[in-house]
Amino acid sequence: MLRYDLHCHSTQSDGLLSPTALVRRAAERGVDVLALTDHDEVGGLAEASAVARELGIRLVNGAELSVSWRDVTLHVLAYRIDPDCPDLLEGLASIREGRTARARRIGDSLATAGIPDAFEGALKFVTSKSLVSRTHFARFLVEAGHVRDVKEVFQRYLVRGKPGHVEHRWATLKQAIDWIHVAGGQAVIAHPGRYKVTASAMRELLSEFRELGGDGIEVLSSSHTGEQSVEFTRHARAFGLLASSGSDYHGPGESWVDLGDMPAPSGVDPVWKDW
Ligand code: AMP
Ligand code: MN
Ligand code: MN
Ligand code: MN
């Protein structure tokens, strides 16, 4: 059986490893099929594909799109997209566009809470132009000694109700699915267990996603508990969605689940069924 990891990040977004280093690590760890899914960005795929070809592993052209649904931020994974598709590239650029202005507002919010110069601090960690994310703020907050690690940041800062949180409108769910489909890919809801929504809102989300043509949900994720994996496997079957699995690896020392460490879905059709 092949080993799949369909969710990870490189320095093209908020990962710590270059596309080359990431693919090498995946190959060393026995991954057969790796999807590089940088946030709102496909700029690492060419490099990753070239290295994957050299090492004899399969690279899936992916991305992770930021979406606003109701008042919730969702992430939608794209698999097997054409990275040169103009509609997709334009869509991704439009999502990235708002990030810098948002980062300034995050900096202002942290300043109000007594943490100055966070915008400049976060920029020092940015490795891809116009792709400043909360992860970069998190690294700054750790470096400046405000928290112990990145995980703790997201308990005390940058999330709703805490300093450094700002509202932001990303793409709509329909836009994200349409861009992915125009680019020939599959659209998959990332780590559904992470969204703070009621059980009925989750069912509404999944049925709306399905109606819009969405293809799958990530049932196995480093963000999920065992119970959540079981719950979302059941949801995948009930809503006629394919099931995906990924580590969401961001780099050594920051991700406790390494590349290739998530098992394959069971009792449900995997997203790679027809690959
Ligand atoms: P952004 O797209 O700028 O809102 O940043 C979101 C990123 O922050 C995610 O992709 C993760 O890398 C990171 N993140 C969000 N929540 C957490 C969390 N609870 N623990 C660790 N990292 C998180
Ligand atoms: Mn991330
Ligand atoms: Mn995500
Ligand atoms: Mn991710």
JSON list of N, CA, C and O in Angstrom, two decimals, residues 3 37 44 91 100 110 122 163 181 183-185 199 220 228 252:
[
{"chain": "A", "resi": 3, "resn": "ARG", "atom": "N", "xyz": [2.01, 5.08, 0.76]},
{"chain": "A", "resi": 3, "resn": "ARG", "atom": "CA", "xyz": [1.85, 5.99, 1.89]},
{"chain": "A", "resi": 3, "resn": "ARG", "atom": "C", "xyz": [1.60, 7.42, 1.36]},
{"chain": "A", "resi": 3, "resn": "ARG", "atom": "O", "xyz": [2.40, 7.95, 0.60]},
{"chain": "A", "resi": 37, "resn": "THR", "atom": "N", "xyz": [0.79, 21.80, -0.11]},
{"chain": "A", "resi": 37, "resn": "THR", "atom": "CA", "xyz": [-0.45, 22.60, -0.03]},
{"chain": "A", "resi": 37, "resn": "THR", "atom": "C", "xyz": [-0.19, 23.92, 0.69]},
{"chain": "A", "resi": 37, "resn": "THR", "atom": "O", "xyz": [-0.72, 24.16, 1.78]},
{"chain": "A", "resi": 44, "resn": "GLY", "atom": "N", "xyz": [5.61, 27.07, -4.95]},
{"chain": "A", "resi": 44, "resn": "GLY", "atom": "CA", "xyz": [6.62, 26.07, -4.61]},
{"chain": "A", "resi": 44, "resn": "GLY", "atom": "C", "xyz": [6.51, 24.79, -5.41]},
{"chain": "A", "resi": 44, "resn": "GLY", "atom": "O", "xyz": [7.35, 23.89, -5.30]},
{"chain": "A", "resi": 91, "resn": "GLY", "atom": "N", "xyz": [-7.27, 34.12, -8.63]},
{"chain": "A", "resi": 91, "resn": "GLY", "atom": "CA", "xyz": [-8.00, 33.92, -7.38]},
{"chain": "A", "resi": 91, "resn": "GLY", "atom": "C", "xyz": [-7.05, 33.89, -6.18]},
{"chain": "A", "resi": 91, "resn": "GLY", "atom": "O", "xyz": [-7.29, 34.56, -5.18]},
{"chain": "A", "resi": 100, "resn": "THR", "atom": "N", "xyz": [-1.33, 41.59, 3.81]},
{"chain": "A", "resi": 100, "resn": "THR", "atom": "CA", "xyz": [-0.42, 42.56, 4.41]},
{"chain": "A", "resi": 100, "resn": "THR", "atom": "C", "xyz": [-1.19, 43.61, 5.23]},
{"chain": "A", "resi": 100, "resn": "THR", "atom": "O", "xyz": [-0.80, 43.94, 6.35]},
{"chain": "A", "resi": 110, "resn": "LEU", "atom": "N", "xyz": [-2.09, 44.09, 18.63]},
{"chain": "A", "resi": 110, "resn": "LEU", "atom": "CA", "xyz": [-1.11, 43.65, 19.62]},
{"chain": "A", "resi": 110, "resn": "LEU", "atom": "C", "xyz": [-0.49, 44.84, 20.35]},
{"chain": "A", "resi": 110, "resn": "LEU", "atom": "O", "xyz": [-0.24, 44.79, 21.55]},
{"chain": "A", "resi": 122, "resn": "ALA", "atom": "N", "xyz": [6.96, 40.28, 12.80]},
{"chain": "A", "resi": 122, "resn": "ALA", "atom": "CA", "xyz": [6.44, 39.15, 12.02]},
{"chain": "A", "resi": 122, "resn": "ALA", "atom": "C", "xyz": [7.09, 39.13, 10.64]},
{"chain": "A", "resi": 122, "resn": "ALA", "atom": "O", "xyz": [7.44, 38.05, 10.12]},
{"chain": "A", "resi": 163, "resn": "PRO", "atom": "N", "xyz": [-6.00, 39.16, 22.21]},
{"chain": "A", "resi": 163, "resn": "PRO", "atom": "CA", "xyz": [-5.23, 40.22, 21.55]},
{"chain": "A", "resi": 163, "resn": "PRO", "atom": "C", "xyz": [-4.64, 39.73, 20.23]},
{"chain": "A", "resi": 163, "resn": "PRO", "atom": "O", "xyz": [-4.22, 38.57, 20.13]},
{"chain": "A", "resi": 181, "resn": "HIS", "atom": "N", "xyz": [-11.83, 23.83, -9.37]},
{"chain": "A", "resi": 181, "resn": "HIS", "atom": "CA", "xyz": [-12.39, 22.99, -10.45]},
{"chain": "A", "resi": 181, "resn": "HIS", "atom": "C", "xyz": [-11.97, 23.48, -11.83]},
{"chain": "A", "resi": 181, "resn": "HIS", "atom": "O", "xyz": [-11.67, 22.67, -12.70]},
{"chain": "A", "resi": 183, "resn": "ALA", "atom": "N", "xyz": [-9.29, 24.77, -12.49]},
{"chain": "A", "resi": 183, "resn": "ALA", "atom": "CA", "xyz": [-7.89, 24.33, -12.63]},
{"chain": "A", "resi": 183, "resn": "ALA", "atom": "C", "xyz": [-7.78, 22.80, -12.69]},
{"chain": "A", "resi": 183, "resn": "ALA", "atom": "O", "xyz": [-6.67, 22.25, -12.60]},
{"chain": "A", "resi": 184, "resn": "GLY", "atom": "N", "xyz": [-8.92, 22.12, -12.81]},
{"chain": "A", "resi": 184, "resn": "GLY", "atom": "CA", "xyz": [-8.91, 20.67, -12.98]},
{"chain": "A", "resi": 184, "resn": "GLY", "atom": "C", "xyz": [-8.70, 19.87, -11.71]},
{"chain": "A", "resi": 184, "resn": "GLY", "atom": "O", "xyz": [-8.42, 18.67, -11.75]},
{"chain": "A", "resi": 185, "resn": "GLY", "atom": "N", "xyz": [-8.84, 20.52, -10.55]},
{"chain": "A", "resi": 185, "resn": "GLY", "atom": "CA", "xyz": [-8.51, 19.85, -9.29]},
{"chain": "A", "resi": 185, "resn": "GLY", "atom": "C", "xyz": [-9.72, 19.40, -8.48]},
{"chain": "A", "resi": 185, "resn": "GLY", "atom": "O", "xyz": [-10.87, 19.55, -8.92]},
{"chain": "A", "resi": 199, "resn": "ALA", "atom": "N", "xyz": [-22.85, 21.45, 15.84]},
{"chain": "A", "resi": 199, "resn": "ALA", "atom": "CA", "xyz": [-23.01, 20.24, 15.03]},
{"chain": "A", "resi": 199, "resn": "ALA", "atom": "C", "xyz": [-23.95, 20.51, 13.86]},
{"chain": "A", "resi": 199, "resn": "ALA", "atom": "O", "xyz": [-23.72, 20.02, 12.74]},
{"chain": "A", "resi": 220, "resn": "LEU", "atom": "N", "xyz": [-8.49, 12.54, 8.41]},
{"chain": "A", "resi": 220, "resn": "LEU", "atom": "CA", "xyz": [-7.33, 12.31, 9.27]},
{"chain": "A", "resi": 220, "resn": "LEU", "atom": "C", "xyz": [-6.40, 13.51, 9.18]},
{"chain": "A", "resi": 220, "resn": "LEU", "atom": "O", "xyz": [-5.90, 13.86, 8.11]},
{"chain": "A", "resi": 228, "resn": "GLN", "atom": "N", "xyz": [-12.73, 12.60, 16.58]},
{"chain": "A", "resi": 228, "resn": "GLN", "atom": "CA", "xyz": [-13.07, 13.46, 15.43]},
{"chain": "A", "resi": 228, "resn": "GLN", "atom": "C", "xyz": [-12.82, 12.73, 14.11]},
{"chain": "A", "resi": 228, "resn": "GLN", "atom": "O", "xyz": [-13.59, 12.90, 13.17]},
{"chain": "A", "resi": 252, "resn": "PRO", "atom": "N", "xyz": [10.31, 21.18, 11.42]},
{"chain": "A", "resi": 252, "resn": "PRO", "atom": "CA", "xyz": [10.87, 20.55, 12.60]},
{"chain": "A", "resi": 252, "resn": "PRO", "atom": "C", "xyz": [10.71, 21.46, 13.82]},
{"chain": "A", "resi": 252, "resn": "PRO", "atom": "O", "xyz": [10.90, 22.66, 13.72]}
]
